[in-house]
Amino acid sequence: MIKTSFYKQLTILAVSFVLSSTIVITALAQATVLPYKNKSLPIEQRIKDLLKRMTLEEKILQTNQWTYGKNANENNIEASKKAVRPEIGSLIYRSISPVYRNDIMRKAINESRLGIPILMGFDVIHGYRTVYPIPLAQACSFNTELVTQACAVAAKESRLSGVDWTFSPMIDVARDARWGRVSEGYGEDTYTNSMFSVASVKGYQGKSLSDPYSIAACLKHYIGYSLSEGGRDYRYADVSAQTLWETFMPPYEAGVKAGAATLMSGFNDISGIPASANPYTLTDILKKRWKHDGFVVSDWGSVINLIPQGFAKDNKEATLKSFMAGVEMDMVDNVYVENLEQLVKENKIPIAKIDEAVRRILRIKFRLGLFDKPYVEELSEKDRYYQPESMAIAARLAEESMVLLKNKQHALPVSKDVKNIALIGPLAKNKVDLMGSWEGQGIADVVETIYEGFEKEYKGKANILYAKGCDFDGINEADFEAALAVAQQSDVVVLCMGEMKKWSGENASRSTIALPAIQERLVSYLKKSGKPIVLLLSSGRPVELGKLDTLSDAILEIWQPGIAGGSSVAGLVSGRLNPSGKLAITFPLTTGQIPTYYNMRQSARPKLGGYQDISSEPKYWFGHGLSYTTFSYDSVKISSKTIKKNQKLTAQINITNTGNMDGKETVMWFISDPVASITRPMKELKFFEKKTLKVGEKMTFKFEIDPMRDLSFPDANGNRVLESGDFYISINNQKIKFELVD
Ligand code: BGC
């Protein structure tokens, strides 16, 4: 008995000795880990410690972004890997290889004095390898949840390929369809852009930046870029203070509130002070007012662009102006590394300002977990891309973004009895142009063509007869006859035409948004067949439809739908799917009618103020989009006809699917404020909601009006003004008045 307890005590002693020495050893090991490398310390403490250890040169290198190879060619990458300094802040990472990324990261960690990880950025605009519809199309889905899912998958594919940071979303409200970059954003409306700003930031960044598959988002191009004169890229933008606050700021503010890690400063001039050297927007608003604690990267070369813009005389002055205004990282110019040290020596830039910039950059690296987990998994391409969940999202987003613009005598869906379908046009068997610009690392080979989509959809049911008919442009009519022959043998003619991908995107503005005449000529020619004509229109912008509109019985705007567009288009044509997209941008009648957008101000002479030669109405308004089913809207009910400024008002409506097919309806709630101390747009979208309604189903849609959020407007300083008076809610064709009192 005594013996046993003696041995027991001995064992306890031995165990406690082992335990306590383990604790001591761990504590000792931790004490030798430098504080900035110690995961258990708060990020701000780690940054402070690291900053203390950095030389000025090391700090300045953090503000430098360079590009890792001009393309994904391995030799090219190897060469630039050797050339790149291990202390560099960031690289634009153009390879898809996690192995190369890890290699280069190893260089940074092992060969630099402090082992600071490099931040790898890339333009993941609408998918990484799995290419989704262009953002303009995504906006037409009015499905923010789906866009969040798409961005999350894009983030995962990116991270697994070595990318930590995307230069997306673009949330420049765009009202000039000549501007090539209209395809990259979420359309003409401020509220819609704000909603998708939040949705995409949520998708990219996940719950936390440190999640293994999150990447940092970048709101761009801060700010006013889309007002570039005449829609020509990189031009002067005359952005009044009122427009800045009312139209352009809200999507950025929403994105910043949603936690966007970074912003990119634009190429444009904002009424005389360039966006990449604008202390008001970059510091006063972004950093002081909104308290953004991430960093701003310049656009590609937008620091040295201050020279041609006439705002700086040389690289040094450009550096001084951009840096002092609040651009912390210089994209590929290399002028910060060239000039910052000298500017510090000359006391033109305080060291505290350098520290602040570096602190912001390091903060994002810490938040992404790069210090603690600098390397990514090295999975095979098969395990990284085209996973069933991402393909399903690509197909669904393509489906929900397509907009049925016109459907005369129910030309669509095509009758179930058709035996022969003519598929004609330069886009029918084309893969490249369905991807749209900024296709990330997408490869055309895997894109499903419209033809392939139709073959699959109609297998064993109908024959798909193909003719190219014409090219996108030019005057070659040699294939017209063959196309007509195909049309004559068919029950319906489905035309696949529109724009090439290179007709939109950066530096891809067009003086006219009309399609080349050859396309209209082909449609006129095919009209001789007497068969119903369905136009599948693919474009990166709204186009001037001209006679194409009257020549076609049905028009489905399919945008540039990405990798899985083919089967979505085919499903919508056959009626397996029901169109539910609505326009996030107005289709003007002619190019000369630009700008025309739904929330213009009222003309001083309401019935006048158009053009003599064309109607004042555009071809298709923002919000337009047909379905194969019908939805009946009951009368709107509001909770009160009068509310006080601190009260809320609920508006609600019952909507029934009265047609023969299940469908999705997006309900848009607009507010108008007919008299105010600063004139207001005729109406403004304040809330939208999309729901699926089965045949016969009735659903209630609700909008809770919060006066400060929904009835106020900003003044030219960005202060919100809430004025009492009459307001109107508009939904569908109803307009309901209520009063706001003090
Ligand atoms: C574009 C940006 C893009 C950057 C990096 C610039 O030319 O304006 O939108 O993110 O290049 O590729």
Coordinates of N, CA, C and O in Angstrom, one line a residue, residues 47-109:
I47 N 3.1 44.8 -36.3 CA 3.5 45.8 -37.3 C 4.5 46.8 -36.7 O 5.5 47.1 -37.3
K48 N 4.2 47.2 -35.5 CA 5.0 48.2 -34.8 C 6.4 47.6 -34.6 O 7.4 48.3 -34.9
D49 N 6.5 46.4 -34.2 CA 7.8 45.8 -34.0 C 8.5 45.7 -35.4 O 9.7 46.0 -35.4
L50 N 7.8 45.3 -36.4 CA 8.5 45.1 -37.7 C 9.0 46.4 -38.2 O 10.1 46.6 -38.7
L51 N 8.1 47.4 -38.1 CA 8.5 48.8 -38.6 C 9.8 49.3 -38.0 O 10.6 49.9 -38.6
K52 N 9.9 49.0 -36.7 CA 11.1 49.4 -35.9 C 12.4 48.8 -36.5 O 13.4 49.4 -36.4
R53 N 12.2 47.6 -37.0 CA 13.4 46.9 -37.5 C 13.8 47.3 -39.0 O 14.8 46.8 -39.5
M54 N 12.9 47.9 -39.7 CA 13.1 48.1 -41.1 C 13.9 49.4 -41.4 O 13.8 50.4 -40.8
T55 N 14.8 49.2 -42.4 CA 15.5 50.4 -42.9 C 14.6 51.2 -43.8 O 13.6 50.7 -44.3
L56 N 15.0 52.4 -44.1 CA 14.2 53.2 -45.0 C 14.1 52.5 -46.3 O 13.0 52.5 -46.9
E57 N 15.1 52.0 -46.8 CA 15.1 51.3 -48.1 C 14.1 50.2 -48.1 O 13.3 50.0 -49.0
E58 N 14.1 49.4 -47.0 CA 13.2 48.2 -46.9 C 11.7 48.8 -46.9 O 10.8 48.1 -47.5
K59 N 11.6 49.8 -46.2 CA 10.2 50.4 -46.1 C 9.7 50.8 -47.5 O 8.6 50.5 -48.0
I60 N 10.6 51.5 -48.2 CA 10.2 52.0 -49.5 C 9.9 50.9 -50.5 O 9.0 51.0 -51.3
L61 N 10.7 49.8 -50.4 CA 10.4 48.7 -51.3 C 9.0 48.1 -51.1 O 8.4 47.5 -52.0
Q62 N 8.5 48.2 -49.9 CA 7.1 47.8 -49.6 C 6.1 48.5 -50.5 O 5.0 48.0 -50.8
T63 N 6.4 49.7 -50.9 CA 5.5 50.5 -51.6 C 5.6 50.3 -53.1 O 4.9 50.9 -53.9
N64 N 6.4 49.3 -53.5 CA 6.7 49.1 -54.9 C 6.0 47.8 -55.4 O 6.1 46.8 -54.8
Q65 N 5.2 48.0 -56.5 CA 4.6 46.8 -57.1 C 5.2 46.6 -58.5 O 5.3 47.5 -59.3
W66 N 5.7 45.4 -58.7 CA 6.2 45.1 -60.0 C 5.5 43.9 -60.6 O 4.6 43.3 -59.9
T67 N 5.7 43.6 -61.9 CA 5.0 42.5 -62.4 C 5.9 41.3 -62.7 O 7.0 41.4 -63.1
Y68 N 5.4 40.2 -62.3 CA 6.1 38.9 -62.4 C 6.0 38.3 -63.8 O 5.1 37.5 -64.0
G69 N 6.8 38.7 -64.7 CA 6.8 38.2 -66.0 C 5.7 38.9 -66.8 O 4.7 39.3 -66.3
K70 N 6.0 39.0 -68.1 CA 5.0 39.7 -69.0 C 3.9 38.8 -69.3 O 2.8 39.2 -69.7
N71 N 4.1 37.5 -69.2 CA 3.1 36.5 -69.4 C 3.4 35.3 -68.6 O 4.3 35.3 -67.9
A72 N 2.6 34.2 -68.8 CA 2.8 33.1 -68.0 C 3.9 32.1 -68.5 O 4.0 31.0 -68.0
N73 N 4.6 32.5 -69.5 CA 5.7 31.7 -70.1 C 6.7 31.4 -69.0 O 7.2 32.4 -68.3
E74 N 7.0 30.2 -68.8 CA 7.9 29.8 -67.6 C 9.3 30.4 -67.7 O 9.8 30.9 -66.6
N75 N 9.9 30.5 -68.9 CA 11.2 31.1 -68.9 C 11.2 32.6 -68.6 O 12.0 33.1 -67.8
N76 N 10.2 33.2 -69.1 CA 10.0 34.6 -68.7 C 9.9 34.8 -67.2 O 10.5 35.7 -66.6
I77 N 9.1 33.9 -66.6 CA 8.9 34.0 -65.2 C 10.2 33.7 -64.4 O 10.6 34.5 -63.5
E78 N 10.9 32.7 -64.9 CA 12.2 32.4 -64.2 C 13.1 33.6 -64.2 O 13.7 33.9 -63.2
A79 N 13.2 34.2 -65.4 CA 14.1 35.4 -65.5 C 13.7 36.5 -64.6 O 14.5 37.0 -63.9
S80 N 12.4 36.8 -64.6 CA 12.0 37.9 -63.7 C 12.1 37.5 -62.2 O 12.2 38.3 -61.4
K81 N 12.0 36.2 -62.0 CA 12.1 35.8 -60.6 C 13.5 36.1 -60.1 O 13.7 36.6 -58.9
K82 N 14.5 35.9 -61.0 CA 15.9 36.2 -60.6 C 16.0 37.7 -60.4 O 16.7 38.2 -59.5
A83 N 15.4 38.5 -61.3 CA 15.6 39.9 -61.2 C 14.9 40.6 -60.0 O 15.3 41.6 -59.6
V84 N 13.8 40.0 -59.6 CA 13.0 40.6 -58.6 C 13.7 40.7 -57.2 O 14.3 39.7 -56.9
R85 N 13.6 41.8 -56.6 CA 14.2 41.9 -55.3 C 13.4 41.2 -54.2 O 12.2 41.4 -54.2
P86 N 14.0 40.5 -53.3 CA 13.2 39.7 -52.3 C 12.4 40.6 -51.4 O 11.5 40.2 -50.7
E87 N 12.8 41.9 -51.3 CA 12.2 42.8 -50.4 C 11.0 43.5 -51.0 O 10.3 44.4 -50.4
I88 N 10.7 43.2 -52.3 CA 9.6 44.0 -52.9 C 8.2 43.8 -52.2 O 8.0 42.7 -51.7
G89 N 7.4 44.9 -52.3 CA 6.1 44.8 -51.6 C 5.1 43.9 -52.3 O 4.4 43.1 -51.6
S90 N 5.0 44.0 -53.6 CA 4.0 43.3 -54.3 C 4.4 43.0 -55.7 O 5.1 43.7 -56.3
L91 N 3.8 41.9 -56.2 CA 4.0 41.5 -57.6 C 2.6 41.3 -58.3 O 1.7 40.8 -57.6
I92 N 2.5 41.7 -59.5 CA 1.3 41.2 -60.3 C 1.7 39.8 -60.8 O 2.7 39.6 -61.5
Y93 N 1.0 38.8 -60.3 CA 1.3 37.4 -60.5 C 0.6 36.9 -61.7 O -0.6 36.6 -61.6
R94 N 1.3 36.7 -62.8 CA 0.6 36.3 -64.0 C 0.6 34.8 -64.3 O 0.1 34.3 -65.3
S95 N 1.4 34.0 -63.5 CA 1.4 32.6 -63.7 C 0.2 32.0 -63.0 O -0.4 32.6 -62.1
I96 N -0.1 30.7 -63.3 CA -1.2 30.1 -62.6 C -0.6 29.1 -61.6 O -1.3 28.3 -61.0
S97 N 0.8 29.0 -61.5 CA 1.4 28.0 -60.8 C 1.6 28.3 -59.3 O 2.3 29.2 -59.0
P98 N 1.1 27.5 -58.4 CA 1.3 27.7 -57.0 C 2.8 27.4 -56.7 O 3.3 27.9 -55.7
V99 N 3.4 26.5 -57.5 CA 4.8 26.1 -57.2 C 5.7 27.3 -57.4 O 6.5 27.6 -56.6
Y100 N 5.5 28.0 -58.5 CA 6.3 29.2 -58.8 C 6.0 30.3 -57.7 O 6.9 31.0 -57.3
R101 N 4.8 30.4 -57.4 CA 4.5 31.4 -56.3 C 5.2 31.0 -55.0 O 5.9 31.9 -54.4
N102 N 5.2 29.8 -54.7 CA 5.9 29.4 -53.5 C 7.4 29.6 -53.6 O 8.1 30.0 -52.6
D103 N 7.9 29.3 -54.8 CA 9.4 29.6 -55.0 C 9.7 31.0 -54.8 O 10.7 31.3 -54.1
I104 N 8.9 31.9 -55.4 CA 9.3 33.3 -55.3 C 9.0 33.8 -53.8 O 9.8 34.6 -53.3
M105 N 8.1 33.2 -53.2 CA 7.8 33.6 -51.8 C 9.0 33.1 -50.9 O 9.4 33.8 -50.0
R106 N 9.5 31.9 -51.3 CA 10.6 31.4 -50.5 C 11.8 32.4 -50.6 O 12.6 32.6 -49.7
K107 N 11.9 32.9 -51.8 CA 13.0 33.9 -52.1 C 12.8 35.1 -51.1 O 13.8 35.5 -50.4
A108 N 11.6 35.6 -51.0 CA 11.3 36.7 -50.1 C 11.6 36.3 -48.7 O 12.2 37.1 -47.9
I109 N 11.1 35.2 -48.3 CA 11.2 34.8 -46.9 C 12.6 34.5 -46.5 O 13.1 34.9 -45.4

